[in-house]
PDB file of C-alpha atoms in Angstrom:
ATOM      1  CA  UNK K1409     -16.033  63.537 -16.570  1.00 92.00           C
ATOM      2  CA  UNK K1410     -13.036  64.784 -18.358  1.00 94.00           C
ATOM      3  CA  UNK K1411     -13.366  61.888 -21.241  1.00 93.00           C
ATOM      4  CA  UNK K1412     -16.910  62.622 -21.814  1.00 95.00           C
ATOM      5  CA  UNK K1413     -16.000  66.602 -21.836  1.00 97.00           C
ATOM      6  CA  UNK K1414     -13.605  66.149 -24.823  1.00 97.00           C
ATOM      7  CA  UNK K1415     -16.291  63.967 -26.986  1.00 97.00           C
ATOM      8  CA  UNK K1416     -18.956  66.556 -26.469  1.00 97.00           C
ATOM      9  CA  UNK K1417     -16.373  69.919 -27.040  1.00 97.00           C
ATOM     10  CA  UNK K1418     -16.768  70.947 -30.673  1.00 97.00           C
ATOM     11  CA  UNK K1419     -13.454  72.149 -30.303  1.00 97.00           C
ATOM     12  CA  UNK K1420     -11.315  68.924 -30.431  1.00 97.00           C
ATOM     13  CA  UNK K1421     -11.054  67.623 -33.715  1.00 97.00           C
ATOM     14  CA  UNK K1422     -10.164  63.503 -32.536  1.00 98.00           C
ATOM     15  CA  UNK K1423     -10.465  61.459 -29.937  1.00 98.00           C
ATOM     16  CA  UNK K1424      -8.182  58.288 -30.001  1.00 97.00           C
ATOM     17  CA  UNK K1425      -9.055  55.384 -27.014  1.00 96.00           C
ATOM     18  CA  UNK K1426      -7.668  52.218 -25.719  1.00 92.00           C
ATOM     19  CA  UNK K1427     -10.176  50.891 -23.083  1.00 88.00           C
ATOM     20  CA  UNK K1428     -13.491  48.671 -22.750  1.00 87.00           C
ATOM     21  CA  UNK K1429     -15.626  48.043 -25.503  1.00 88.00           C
ATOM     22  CA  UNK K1430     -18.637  49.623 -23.476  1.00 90.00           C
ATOM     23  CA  UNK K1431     -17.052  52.701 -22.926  1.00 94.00           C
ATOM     24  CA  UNK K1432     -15.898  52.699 -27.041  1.00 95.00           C
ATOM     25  CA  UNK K1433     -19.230  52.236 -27.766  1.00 96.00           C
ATOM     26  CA  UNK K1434     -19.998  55.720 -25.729  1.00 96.00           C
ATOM     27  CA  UNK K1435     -17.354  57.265 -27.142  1.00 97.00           C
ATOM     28  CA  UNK K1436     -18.366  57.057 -30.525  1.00 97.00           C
ATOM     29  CA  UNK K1437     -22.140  57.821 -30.077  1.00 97.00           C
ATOM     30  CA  UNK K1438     -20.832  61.091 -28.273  1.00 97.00           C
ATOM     31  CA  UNK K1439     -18.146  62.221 -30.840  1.00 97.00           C
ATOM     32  CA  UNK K1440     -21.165  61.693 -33.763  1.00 97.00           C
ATOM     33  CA  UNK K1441     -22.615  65.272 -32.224  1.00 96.00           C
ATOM     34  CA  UNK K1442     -19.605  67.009 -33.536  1.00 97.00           C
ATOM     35  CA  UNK K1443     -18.802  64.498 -36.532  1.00 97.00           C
ATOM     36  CA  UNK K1444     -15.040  64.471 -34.889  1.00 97.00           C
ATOM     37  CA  UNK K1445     -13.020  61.406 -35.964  1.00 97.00           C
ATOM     38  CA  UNK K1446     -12.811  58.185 -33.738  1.00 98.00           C
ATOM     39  CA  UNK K1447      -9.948  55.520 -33.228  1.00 97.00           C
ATOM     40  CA  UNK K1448     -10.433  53.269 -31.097  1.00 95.00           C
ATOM     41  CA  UNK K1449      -8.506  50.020 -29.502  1.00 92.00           C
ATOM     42  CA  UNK K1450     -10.924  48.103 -27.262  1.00 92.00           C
ATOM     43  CA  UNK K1451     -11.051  44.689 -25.881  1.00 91.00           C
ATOM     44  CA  UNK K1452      -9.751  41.592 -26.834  1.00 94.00           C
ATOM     45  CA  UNK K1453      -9.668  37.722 -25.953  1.00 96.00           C
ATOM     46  CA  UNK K1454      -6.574  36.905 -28.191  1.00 97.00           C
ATOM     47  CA  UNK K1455      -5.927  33.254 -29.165  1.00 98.00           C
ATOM     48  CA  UNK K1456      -2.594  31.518 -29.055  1.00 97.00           C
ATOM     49  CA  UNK K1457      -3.101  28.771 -31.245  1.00 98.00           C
ATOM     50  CA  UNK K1458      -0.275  26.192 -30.044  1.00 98.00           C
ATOM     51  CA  UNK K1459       0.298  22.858 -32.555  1.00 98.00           C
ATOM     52  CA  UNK K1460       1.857  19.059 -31.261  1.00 98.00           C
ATOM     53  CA  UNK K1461       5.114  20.153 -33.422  1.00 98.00           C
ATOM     54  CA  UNK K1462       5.947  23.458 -32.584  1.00 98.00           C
ATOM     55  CA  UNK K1463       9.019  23.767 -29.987  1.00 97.00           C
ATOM     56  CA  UNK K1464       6.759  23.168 -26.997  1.00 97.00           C
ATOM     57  CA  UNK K1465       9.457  24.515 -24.916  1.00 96.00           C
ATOM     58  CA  UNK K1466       9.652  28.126 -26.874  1.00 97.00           C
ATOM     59  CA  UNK K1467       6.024  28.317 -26.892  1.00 97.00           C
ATOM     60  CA  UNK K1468       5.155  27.730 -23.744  1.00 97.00           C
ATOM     61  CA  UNK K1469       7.606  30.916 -22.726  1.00 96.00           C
ATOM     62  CA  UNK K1470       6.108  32.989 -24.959  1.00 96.00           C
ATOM     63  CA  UNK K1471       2.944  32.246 -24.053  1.00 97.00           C
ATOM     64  CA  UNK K1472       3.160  32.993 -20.718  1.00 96.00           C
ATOM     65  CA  UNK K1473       4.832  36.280 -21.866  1.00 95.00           C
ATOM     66  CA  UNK K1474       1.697  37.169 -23.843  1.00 96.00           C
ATOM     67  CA  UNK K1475      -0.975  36.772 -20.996  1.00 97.00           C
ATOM     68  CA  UNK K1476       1.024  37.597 -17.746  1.00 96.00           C
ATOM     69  CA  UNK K1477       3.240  40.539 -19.509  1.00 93.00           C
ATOM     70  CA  UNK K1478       2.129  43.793 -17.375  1.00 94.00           C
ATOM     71  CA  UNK K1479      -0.415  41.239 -15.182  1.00 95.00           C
ATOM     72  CA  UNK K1480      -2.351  40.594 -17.827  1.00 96.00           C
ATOM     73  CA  UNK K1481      -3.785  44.331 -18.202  1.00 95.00           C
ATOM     74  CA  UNK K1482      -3.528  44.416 -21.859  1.00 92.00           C
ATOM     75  CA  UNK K1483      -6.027  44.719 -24.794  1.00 90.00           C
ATOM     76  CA  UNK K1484      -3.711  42.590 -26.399  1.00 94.00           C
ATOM     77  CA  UNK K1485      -3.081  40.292 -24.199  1.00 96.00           C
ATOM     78  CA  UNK K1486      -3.072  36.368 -24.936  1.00 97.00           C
ATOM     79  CA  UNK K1487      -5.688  35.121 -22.726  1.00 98.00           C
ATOM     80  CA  UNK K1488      -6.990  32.308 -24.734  1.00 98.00           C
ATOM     81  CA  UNK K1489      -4.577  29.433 -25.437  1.00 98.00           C
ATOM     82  CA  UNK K1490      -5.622  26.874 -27.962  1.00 98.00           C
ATOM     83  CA  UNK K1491      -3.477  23.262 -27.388  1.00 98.00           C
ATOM     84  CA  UNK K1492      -3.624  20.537 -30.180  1.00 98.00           C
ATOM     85  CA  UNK K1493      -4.368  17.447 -28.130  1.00 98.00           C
ATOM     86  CA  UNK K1494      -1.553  15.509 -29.699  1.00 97.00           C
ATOM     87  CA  UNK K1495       0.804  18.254 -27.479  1.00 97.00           C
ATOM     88  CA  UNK K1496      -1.364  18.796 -24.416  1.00 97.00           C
ATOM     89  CA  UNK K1497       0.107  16.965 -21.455  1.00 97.00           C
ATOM     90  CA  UNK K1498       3.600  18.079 -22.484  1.00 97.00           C
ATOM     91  CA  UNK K1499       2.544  21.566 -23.149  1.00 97.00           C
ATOM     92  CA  UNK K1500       1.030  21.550 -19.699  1.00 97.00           C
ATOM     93  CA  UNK K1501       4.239  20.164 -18.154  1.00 96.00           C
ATOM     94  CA  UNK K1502       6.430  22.823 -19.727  1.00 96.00           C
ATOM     95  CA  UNK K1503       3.603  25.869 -18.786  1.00 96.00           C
ATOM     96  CA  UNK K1504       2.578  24.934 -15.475  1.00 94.00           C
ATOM     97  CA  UNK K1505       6.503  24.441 -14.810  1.00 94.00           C
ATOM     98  CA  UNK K1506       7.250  27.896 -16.438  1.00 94.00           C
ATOM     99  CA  UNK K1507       4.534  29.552 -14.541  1.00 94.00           C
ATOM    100  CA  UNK K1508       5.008  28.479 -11.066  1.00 92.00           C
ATOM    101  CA  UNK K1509       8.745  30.220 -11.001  1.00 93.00           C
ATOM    102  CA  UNK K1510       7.029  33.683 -11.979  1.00 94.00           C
ATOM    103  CA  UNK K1511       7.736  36.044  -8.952  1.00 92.00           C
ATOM    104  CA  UNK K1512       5.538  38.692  -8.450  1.00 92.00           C
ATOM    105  CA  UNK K1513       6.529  41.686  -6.692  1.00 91.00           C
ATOM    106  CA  UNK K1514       8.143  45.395  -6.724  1.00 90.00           C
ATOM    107  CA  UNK K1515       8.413  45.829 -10.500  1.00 87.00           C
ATOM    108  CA  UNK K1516      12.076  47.728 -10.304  1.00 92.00           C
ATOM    109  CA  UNK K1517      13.014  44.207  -9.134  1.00 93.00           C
ATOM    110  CA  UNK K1518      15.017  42.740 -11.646  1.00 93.00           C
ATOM    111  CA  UNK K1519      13.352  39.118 -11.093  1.00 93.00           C
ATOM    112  CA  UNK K1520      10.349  40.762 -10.544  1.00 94.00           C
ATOM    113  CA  UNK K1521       7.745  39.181 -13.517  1.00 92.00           C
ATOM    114  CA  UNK K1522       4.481  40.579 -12.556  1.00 94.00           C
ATOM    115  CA  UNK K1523       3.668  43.630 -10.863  1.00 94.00           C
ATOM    116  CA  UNK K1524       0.353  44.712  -9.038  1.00 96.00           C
ATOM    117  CA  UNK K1525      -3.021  44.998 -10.307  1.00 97.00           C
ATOM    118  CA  UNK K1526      -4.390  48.474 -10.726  1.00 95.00           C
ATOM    119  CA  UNK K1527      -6.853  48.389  -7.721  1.00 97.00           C
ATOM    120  CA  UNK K1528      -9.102  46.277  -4.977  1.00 97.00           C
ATOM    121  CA  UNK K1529     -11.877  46.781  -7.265  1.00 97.00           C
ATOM    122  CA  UNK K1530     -10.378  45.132 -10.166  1.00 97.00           C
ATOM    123  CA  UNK K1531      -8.550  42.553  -7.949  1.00 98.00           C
ATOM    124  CA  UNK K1532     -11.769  41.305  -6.998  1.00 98.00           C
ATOM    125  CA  UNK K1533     -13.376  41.136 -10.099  1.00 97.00           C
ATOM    126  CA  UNK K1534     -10.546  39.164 -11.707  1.00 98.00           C
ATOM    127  CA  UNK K1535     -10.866  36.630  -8.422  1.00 98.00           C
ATOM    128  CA  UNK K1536     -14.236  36.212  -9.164  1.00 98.00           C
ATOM    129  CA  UNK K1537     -13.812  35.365 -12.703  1.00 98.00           C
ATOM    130  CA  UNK K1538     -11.436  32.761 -11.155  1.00 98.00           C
ATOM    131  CA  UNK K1539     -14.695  31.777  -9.234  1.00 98.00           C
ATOM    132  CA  UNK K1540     -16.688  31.704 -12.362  1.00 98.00           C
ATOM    133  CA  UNK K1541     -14.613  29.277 -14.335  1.00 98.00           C
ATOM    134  CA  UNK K1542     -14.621  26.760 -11.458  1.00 98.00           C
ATOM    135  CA  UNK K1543     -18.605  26.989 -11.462  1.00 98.00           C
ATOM    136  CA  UNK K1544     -18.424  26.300 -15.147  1.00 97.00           C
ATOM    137  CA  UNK K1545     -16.277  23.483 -14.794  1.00 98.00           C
ATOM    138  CA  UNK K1546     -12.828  24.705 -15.511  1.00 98.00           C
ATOM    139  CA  UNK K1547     -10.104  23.823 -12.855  1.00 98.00           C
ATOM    140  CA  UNK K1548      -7.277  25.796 -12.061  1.00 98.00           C
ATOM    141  CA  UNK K1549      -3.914  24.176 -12.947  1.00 96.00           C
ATOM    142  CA  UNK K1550      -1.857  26.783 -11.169  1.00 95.00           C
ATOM    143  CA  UNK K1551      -2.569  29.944  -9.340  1.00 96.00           C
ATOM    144  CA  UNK K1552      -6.016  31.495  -8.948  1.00 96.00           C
ATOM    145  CA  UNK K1553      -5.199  33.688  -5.360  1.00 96.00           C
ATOM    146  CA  UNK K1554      -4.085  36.572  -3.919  1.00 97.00           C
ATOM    147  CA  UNK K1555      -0.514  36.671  -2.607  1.00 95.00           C
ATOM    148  CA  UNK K1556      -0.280  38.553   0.650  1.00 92.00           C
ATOM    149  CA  UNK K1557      -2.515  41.513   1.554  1.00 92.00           C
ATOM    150  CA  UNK K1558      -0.249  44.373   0.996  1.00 91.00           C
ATOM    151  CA  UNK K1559      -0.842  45.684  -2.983  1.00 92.00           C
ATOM    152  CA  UNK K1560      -3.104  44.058  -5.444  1.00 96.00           C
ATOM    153  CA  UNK K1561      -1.101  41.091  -6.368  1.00 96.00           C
ATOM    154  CA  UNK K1562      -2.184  38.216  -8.139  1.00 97.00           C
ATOM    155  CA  UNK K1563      -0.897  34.574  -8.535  1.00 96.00           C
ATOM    156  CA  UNK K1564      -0.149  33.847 -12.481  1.00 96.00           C
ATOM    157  CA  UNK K1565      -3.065  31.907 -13.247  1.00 97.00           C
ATOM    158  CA  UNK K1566      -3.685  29.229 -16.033  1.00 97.00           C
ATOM    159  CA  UNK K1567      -7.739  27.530 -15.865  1.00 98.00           C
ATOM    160  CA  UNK K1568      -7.467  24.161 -17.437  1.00 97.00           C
ATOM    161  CA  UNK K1569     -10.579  22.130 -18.683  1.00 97.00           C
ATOM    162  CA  UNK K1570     -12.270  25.072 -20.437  1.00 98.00           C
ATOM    163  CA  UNK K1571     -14.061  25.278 -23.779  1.00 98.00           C
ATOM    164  CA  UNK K1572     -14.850  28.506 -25.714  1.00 97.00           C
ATOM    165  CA  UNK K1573     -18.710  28.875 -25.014  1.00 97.00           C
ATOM    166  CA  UNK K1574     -17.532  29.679 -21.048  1.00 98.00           C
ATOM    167  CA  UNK K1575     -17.115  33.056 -19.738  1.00 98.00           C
ATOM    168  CA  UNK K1576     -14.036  32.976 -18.619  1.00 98.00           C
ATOM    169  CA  UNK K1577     -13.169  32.389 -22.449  1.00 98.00           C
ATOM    170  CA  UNK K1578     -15.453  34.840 -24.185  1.00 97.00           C
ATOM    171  CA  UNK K1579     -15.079  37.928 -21.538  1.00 96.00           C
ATOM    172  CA  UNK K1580     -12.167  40.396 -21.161  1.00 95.00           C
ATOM    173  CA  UNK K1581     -10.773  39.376 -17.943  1.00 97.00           C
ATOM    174  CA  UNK K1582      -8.024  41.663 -17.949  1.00 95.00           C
ATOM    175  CA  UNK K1583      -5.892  40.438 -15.183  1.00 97.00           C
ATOM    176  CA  UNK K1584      -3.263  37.399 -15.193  1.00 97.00           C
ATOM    177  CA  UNK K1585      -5.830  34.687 -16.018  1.00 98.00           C
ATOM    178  CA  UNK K1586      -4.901  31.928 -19.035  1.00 97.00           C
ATOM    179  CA  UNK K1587      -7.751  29.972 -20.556  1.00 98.00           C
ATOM    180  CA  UNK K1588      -6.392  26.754 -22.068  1.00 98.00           C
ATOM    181  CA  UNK K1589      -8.808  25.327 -24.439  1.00 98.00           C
ATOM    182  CA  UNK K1590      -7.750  22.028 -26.028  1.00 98.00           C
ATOM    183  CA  UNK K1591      -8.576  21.215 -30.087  1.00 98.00           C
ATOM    184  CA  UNK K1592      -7.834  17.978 -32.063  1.00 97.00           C
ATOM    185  CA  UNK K1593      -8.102  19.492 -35.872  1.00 96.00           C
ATOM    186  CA  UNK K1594      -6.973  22.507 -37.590  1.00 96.00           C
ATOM    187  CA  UNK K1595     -10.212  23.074 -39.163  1.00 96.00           C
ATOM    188  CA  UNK K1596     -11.729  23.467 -34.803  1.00 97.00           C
ATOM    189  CA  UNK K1597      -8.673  25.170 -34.018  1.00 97.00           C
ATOM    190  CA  UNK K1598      -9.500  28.143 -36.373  1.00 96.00           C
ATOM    191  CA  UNK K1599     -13.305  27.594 -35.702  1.00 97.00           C
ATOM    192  CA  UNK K1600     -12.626  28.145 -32.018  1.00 97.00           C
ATOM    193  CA  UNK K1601     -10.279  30.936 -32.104  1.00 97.00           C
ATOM    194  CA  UNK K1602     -12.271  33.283 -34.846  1.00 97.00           C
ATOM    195  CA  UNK K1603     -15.673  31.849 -32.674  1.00 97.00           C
ATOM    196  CA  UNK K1604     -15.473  35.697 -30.237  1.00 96.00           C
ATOM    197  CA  UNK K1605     -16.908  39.046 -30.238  1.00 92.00           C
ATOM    198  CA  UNK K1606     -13.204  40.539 -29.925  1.00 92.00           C
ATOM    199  CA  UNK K1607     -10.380  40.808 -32.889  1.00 85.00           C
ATOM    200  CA  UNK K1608      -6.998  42.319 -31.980  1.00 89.00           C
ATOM    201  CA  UNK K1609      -3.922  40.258 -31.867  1.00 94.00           C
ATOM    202  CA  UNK K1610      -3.092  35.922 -32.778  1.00 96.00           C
ATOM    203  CA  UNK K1611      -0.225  33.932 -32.481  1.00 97.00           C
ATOM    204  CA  UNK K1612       0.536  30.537 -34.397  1.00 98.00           C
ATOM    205  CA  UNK K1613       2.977  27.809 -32.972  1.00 98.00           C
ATOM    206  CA  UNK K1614       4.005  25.377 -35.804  1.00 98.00           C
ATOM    207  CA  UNK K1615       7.313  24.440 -37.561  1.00 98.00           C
ATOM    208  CA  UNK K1616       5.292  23.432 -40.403  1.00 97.00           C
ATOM    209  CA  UNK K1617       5.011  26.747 -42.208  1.00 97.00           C
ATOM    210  CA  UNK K1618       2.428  25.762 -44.600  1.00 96.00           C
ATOM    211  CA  UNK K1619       0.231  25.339 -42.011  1.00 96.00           C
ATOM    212  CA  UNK K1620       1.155  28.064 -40.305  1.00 96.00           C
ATOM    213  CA  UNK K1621       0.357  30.404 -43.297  1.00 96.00           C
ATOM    214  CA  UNK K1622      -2.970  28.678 -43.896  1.00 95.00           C
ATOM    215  CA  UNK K1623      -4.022  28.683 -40.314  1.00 95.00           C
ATOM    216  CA  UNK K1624      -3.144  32.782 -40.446  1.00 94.00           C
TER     217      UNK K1624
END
């Protein structure tokens, strides 16, 4: 009510939004009644493109830090990671070893590495996108429940076995959920990543910097 109140007033020059891309979309047909200026930073299903000889060990720690860095409730957030098959199995090793050791928990805790989700509501829907990759055929390599029933809380999850025409790859799931999506050339790699309706944020993992500048 108070969103859609500062669109419509004639009185407020700007509006500036980090959300959904539904409610962007709103946004901007309301502030075209009063030709204010729009900025918006919506959704995103960021890739993290991860090559056979990059320092597995390094990537695999920052890519957990990019999709389970505040619970995964980021537009930015790194939910799509692309493995070259050459890497996979020992890219899995080092991530599902790295992920398991996350603890969850009162966020002033100083081993605390993910905090609660913002609601029931949203806990549920990011469980049921849990659900919906298993339907599709992903399997989860680590995680996928609740922990406890006190606060929202969330196991760090990684979904194995998907490919990028699946939901759980194309939607915002905006909760600690990690799509890995394996690709055996370059050429698919960048096919894959650039193949969504979001663009925000990338990451490359190569010590080949040729390719690394060609891939950006």
């Amino acid at each position: 009510t108070t969103g859609k109140a500062m669109v419509d007033h004639p009185g407020i020059d700007k509006i500036a939004f980090t959300g959904s891309v539904e409610v962007g979309k709103e946004i901007m047909r309301g502030a075209a009644n009063t030709l204010k200026r729009v900025s918006l930073e919506l959704g995103g299903k960021s890739p993290n493109i991860i090559f056979a000889d990059a320092d597995l060990e390094t990537a695999a720690k920052f890519a957990l830090g990019g999709i389970f860095f505040n619970q995964g409730e980021m537009c930015t957030a790194g939910s799509r990671i692309f493995v070259e098959e050459a890497g996979y199995d020992e890219f899995m090793s080092v991530l599902r070893g790295r992920a398991t050791k996350m603890v969850a928990g009162d966020p002033l805790h100083p081993k605390t590495r993910l905090g609660s989700l913002i609601s029931q509501e949203h806990l549920d829907r990011v469980l049921n996108y849990v659900s919906i990759g298993r339907n599709e055929g992903a399997s989860v390599a680590i995680g996928g429940e609740r922990i406890g029933s006190k606060g929202y809380f969330m196991k760090p999850t990684v979904l194995e076995g998907v490919t990028n025409s699946m939901r759980v790859a194309q939607e915002e799931i905006f909760g600690p959920v990690a799509s890995v999506i394996k690709f055996k050339e370059p050429e698919e790699g960048i096919r894959e990543a650039n193949n969504s309706q979001f663009g925000l944020a990338a990451a490359i993992w190569t010590r080949d910097i040729k390719k690394a500048h060609q891939m950006a």
